[in-house]
Coordinates of C-alpha atoms and ligand atoms in Angstrom, one line a residue:
X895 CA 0.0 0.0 0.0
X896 CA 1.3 3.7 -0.9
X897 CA 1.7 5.6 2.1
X898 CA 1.8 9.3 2.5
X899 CA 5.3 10.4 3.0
X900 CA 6.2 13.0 5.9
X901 CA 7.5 16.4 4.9
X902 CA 9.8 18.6 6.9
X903 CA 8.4 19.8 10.0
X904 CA 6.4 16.6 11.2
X905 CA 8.4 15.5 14.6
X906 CA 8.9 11.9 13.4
X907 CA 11.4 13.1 10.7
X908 CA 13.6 14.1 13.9
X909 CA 12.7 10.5 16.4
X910 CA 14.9 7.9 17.1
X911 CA 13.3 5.2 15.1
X912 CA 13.0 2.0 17.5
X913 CA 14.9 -1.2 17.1
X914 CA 12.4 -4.1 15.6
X915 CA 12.2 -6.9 17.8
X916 CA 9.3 -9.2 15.8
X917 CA 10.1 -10.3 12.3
X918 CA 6.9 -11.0 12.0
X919 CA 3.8 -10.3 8.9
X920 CA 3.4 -6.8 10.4
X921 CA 6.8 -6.3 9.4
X922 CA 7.4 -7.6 6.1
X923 CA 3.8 -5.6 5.3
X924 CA 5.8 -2.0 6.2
X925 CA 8.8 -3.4 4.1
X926 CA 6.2 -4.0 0.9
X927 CA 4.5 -0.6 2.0
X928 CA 8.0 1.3 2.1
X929 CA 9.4 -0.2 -1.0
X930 CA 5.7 0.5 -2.8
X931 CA 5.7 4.0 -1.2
X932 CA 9.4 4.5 -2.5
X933 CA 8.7 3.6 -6.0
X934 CA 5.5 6.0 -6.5
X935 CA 7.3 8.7 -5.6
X936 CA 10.1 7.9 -7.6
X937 CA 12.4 7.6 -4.8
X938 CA 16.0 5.7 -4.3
X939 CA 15.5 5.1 -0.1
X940 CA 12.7 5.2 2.0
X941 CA 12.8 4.6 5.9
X942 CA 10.4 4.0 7.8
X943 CA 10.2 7.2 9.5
X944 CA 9.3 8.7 7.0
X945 CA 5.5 7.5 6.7
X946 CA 5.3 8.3 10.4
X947 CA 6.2 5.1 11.3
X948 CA 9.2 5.1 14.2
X949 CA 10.6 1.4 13.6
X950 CA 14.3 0.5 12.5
X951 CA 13.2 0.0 9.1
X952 CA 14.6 0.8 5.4
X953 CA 14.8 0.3 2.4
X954 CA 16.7 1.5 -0.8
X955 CA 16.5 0.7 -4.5
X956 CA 19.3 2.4 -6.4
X957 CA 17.4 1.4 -10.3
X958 CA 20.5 -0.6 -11.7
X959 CA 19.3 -2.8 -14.1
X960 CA 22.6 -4.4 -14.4
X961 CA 23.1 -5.7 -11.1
X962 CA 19.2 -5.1 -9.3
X963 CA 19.7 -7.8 -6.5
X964 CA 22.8 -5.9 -5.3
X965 CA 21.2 -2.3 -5.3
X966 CA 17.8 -3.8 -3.6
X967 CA 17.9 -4.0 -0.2
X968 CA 15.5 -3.9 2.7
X969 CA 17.8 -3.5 6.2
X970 CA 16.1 -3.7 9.9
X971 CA 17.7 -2.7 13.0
X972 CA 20.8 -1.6 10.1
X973 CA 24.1 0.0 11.8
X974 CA 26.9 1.6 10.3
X975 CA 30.0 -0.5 11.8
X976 CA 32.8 0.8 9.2
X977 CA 33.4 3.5 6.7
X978 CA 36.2 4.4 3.9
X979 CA 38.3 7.2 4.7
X980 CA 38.1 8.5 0.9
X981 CA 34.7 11.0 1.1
X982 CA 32.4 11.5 -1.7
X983 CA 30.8 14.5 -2.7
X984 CA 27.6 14.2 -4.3
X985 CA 24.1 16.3 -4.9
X986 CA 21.3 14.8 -2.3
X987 CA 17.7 15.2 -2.0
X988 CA 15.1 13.7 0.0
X989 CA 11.3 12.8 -0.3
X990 CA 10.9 14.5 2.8
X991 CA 12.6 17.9 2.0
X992 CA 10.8 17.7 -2.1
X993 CA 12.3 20.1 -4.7
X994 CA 15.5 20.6 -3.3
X995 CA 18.9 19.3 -3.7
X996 CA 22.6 19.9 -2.6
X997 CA 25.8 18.7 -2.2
X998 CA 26.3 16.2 0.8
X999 CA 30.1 15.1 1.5
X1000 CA 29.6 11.5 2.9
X1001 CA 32.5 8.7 3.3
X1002 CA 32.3 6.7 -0.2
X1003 CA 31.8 3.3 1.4
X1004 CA 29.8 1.7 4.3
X1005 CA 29.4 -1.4 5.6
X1006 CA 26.0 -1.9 7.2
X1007 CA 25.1 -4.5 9.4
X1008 CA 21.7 -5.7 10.2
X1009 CA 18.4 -8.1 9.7
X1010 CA 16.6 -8.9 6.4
X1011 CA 13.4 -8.8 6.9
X1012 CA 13.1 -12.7 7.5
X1013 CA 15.3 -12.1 10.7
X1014 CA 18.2 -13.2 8.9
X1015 CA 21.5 -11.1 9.7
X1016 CA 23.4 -9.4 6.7
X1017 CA 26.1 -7.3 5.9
X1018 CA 26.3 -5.0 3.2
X1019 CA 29.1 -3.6 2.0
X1020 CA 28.1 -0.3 -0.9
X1021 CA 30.2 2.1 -2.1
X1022 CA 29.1 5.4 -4.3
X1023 CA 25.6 5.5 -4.7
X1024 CA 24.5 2.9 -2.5
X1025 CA 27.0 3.7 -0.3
X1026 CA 25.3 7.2 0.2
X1027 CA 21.6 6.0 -0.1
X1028 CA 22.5 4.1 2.8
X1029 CA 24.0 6.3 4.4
X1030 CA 21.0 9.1 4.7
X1031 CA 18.4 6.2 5.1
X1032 CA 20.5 5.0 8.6
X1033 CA 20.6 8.7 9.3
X1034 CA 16.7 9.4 8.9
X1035 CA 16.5 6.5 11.3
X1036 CA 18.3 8.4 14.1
X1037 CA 16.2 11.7 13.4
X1038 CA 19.0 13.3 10.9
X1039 CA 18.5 15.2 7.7
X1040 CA 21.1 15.1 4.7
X1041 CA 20.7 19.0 5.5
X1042 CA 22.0 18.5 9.0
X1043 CA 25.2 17.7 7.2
X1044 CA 25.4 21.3 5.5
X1045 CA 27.2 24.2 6.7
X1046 CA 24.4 26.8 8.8
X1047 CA 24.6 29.2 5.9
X1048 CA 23.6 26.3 3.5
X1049 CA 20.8 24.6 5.0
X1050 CA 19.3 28.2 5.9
X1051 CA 19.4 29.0 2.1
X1052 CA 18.0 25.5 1.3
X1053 CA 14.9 25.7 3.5
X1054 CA 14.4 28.8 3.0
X1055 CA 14.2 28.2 -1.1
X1056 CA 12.0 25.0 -0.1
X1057 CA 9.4 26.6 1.9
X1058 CA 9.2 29.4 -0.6
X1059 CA 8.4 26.8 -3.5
X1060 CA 6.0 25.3 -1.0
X1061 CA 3.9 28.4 -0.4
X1062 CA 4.6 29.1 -4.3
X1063 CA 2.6 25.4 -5.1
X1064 CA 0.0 26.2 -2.1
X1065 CA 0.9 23.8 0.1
X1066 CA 1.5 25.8 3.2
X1067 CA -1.7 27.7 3.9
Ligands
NI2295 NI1 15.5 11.2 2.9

């Protein structure tokens, strides 16, 4: 089922997501709903907090046709447990922040340890793209936005052009 997405300003965007403890059919429903959710709106990464829901949950599909097992994963309970030294510097949005991108300078590989939704413990190790989807998706999960990782000046400029095309499309009454 497609879920409506949180925007900017709603307090679960900035919760602590709780750890999962039941791998049960509840579960695997908000992974379906979360991947569904993430491919209506055209999305890379989805977590959970992000339909409201405060629950150690992700997901991330990064569209390579080449190689769509690797860049389609579901994580539960996921922790960062080892990054690269070499950074990355690449233009971010989010589905939660709509319209508006900037740079983010993230390490260029991860390894994330966690649960597949079967209960199963995995370890993925992603670099570049997935790497960084990753990356912001573990973040959301601890209440952080990719504009938390701006400079002040930055993230004033970006929300401030974001709320402005909000009122511009009448979304803020
Ligand atoms: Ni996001």
């Amino acid at each position: 089922m497609v879920r409506d997405i949180v925007v900017l300003g709603h307090p679960a965007l900035r919760s602590h997501a709780e750890p999962v403890a039941e791998f049960d059919d509840e579960l695997r429903t908000l992974v379906d709903d979360l991947f569904e959710t993430m491919y209506h709106a055209e999305g890379i990464g989805l977590a959970a907090n992000q339909i409201g829901i405060l629950r150690q949950v992700l997901v991330v599909d990064i569209g390579d046709k080449e190689n769509a097992e690797a860049g389609r994963v579901a994580l539960v309970n996921p922790k960062i447990t080892a990054a690269t030294h070499e950074l990355d510097r690449q233009s971010e949005g989010c589905l939660s922040i709509p319209g508006v991108e900037e740079v983010v300078e993230r390490p260029w590989g991860v390894r994330v340890e966690g649960f597949d939704p079967e209960g199963n413990a995995v370890t993925v190790e992603a670099e570049a793209l997935l790497g960084r989807a990753l990356q912001h998706e573990v973040d959301h999960l601890e209440g952080t936005l990719f504009i938390d990782r701006l400079s002040p000046l930055k993230r004033r400029l970006l929300v401030k052009k974001w709320k402005k095309s909000r009122t511009e499309a009448g979304s803020i009454k």
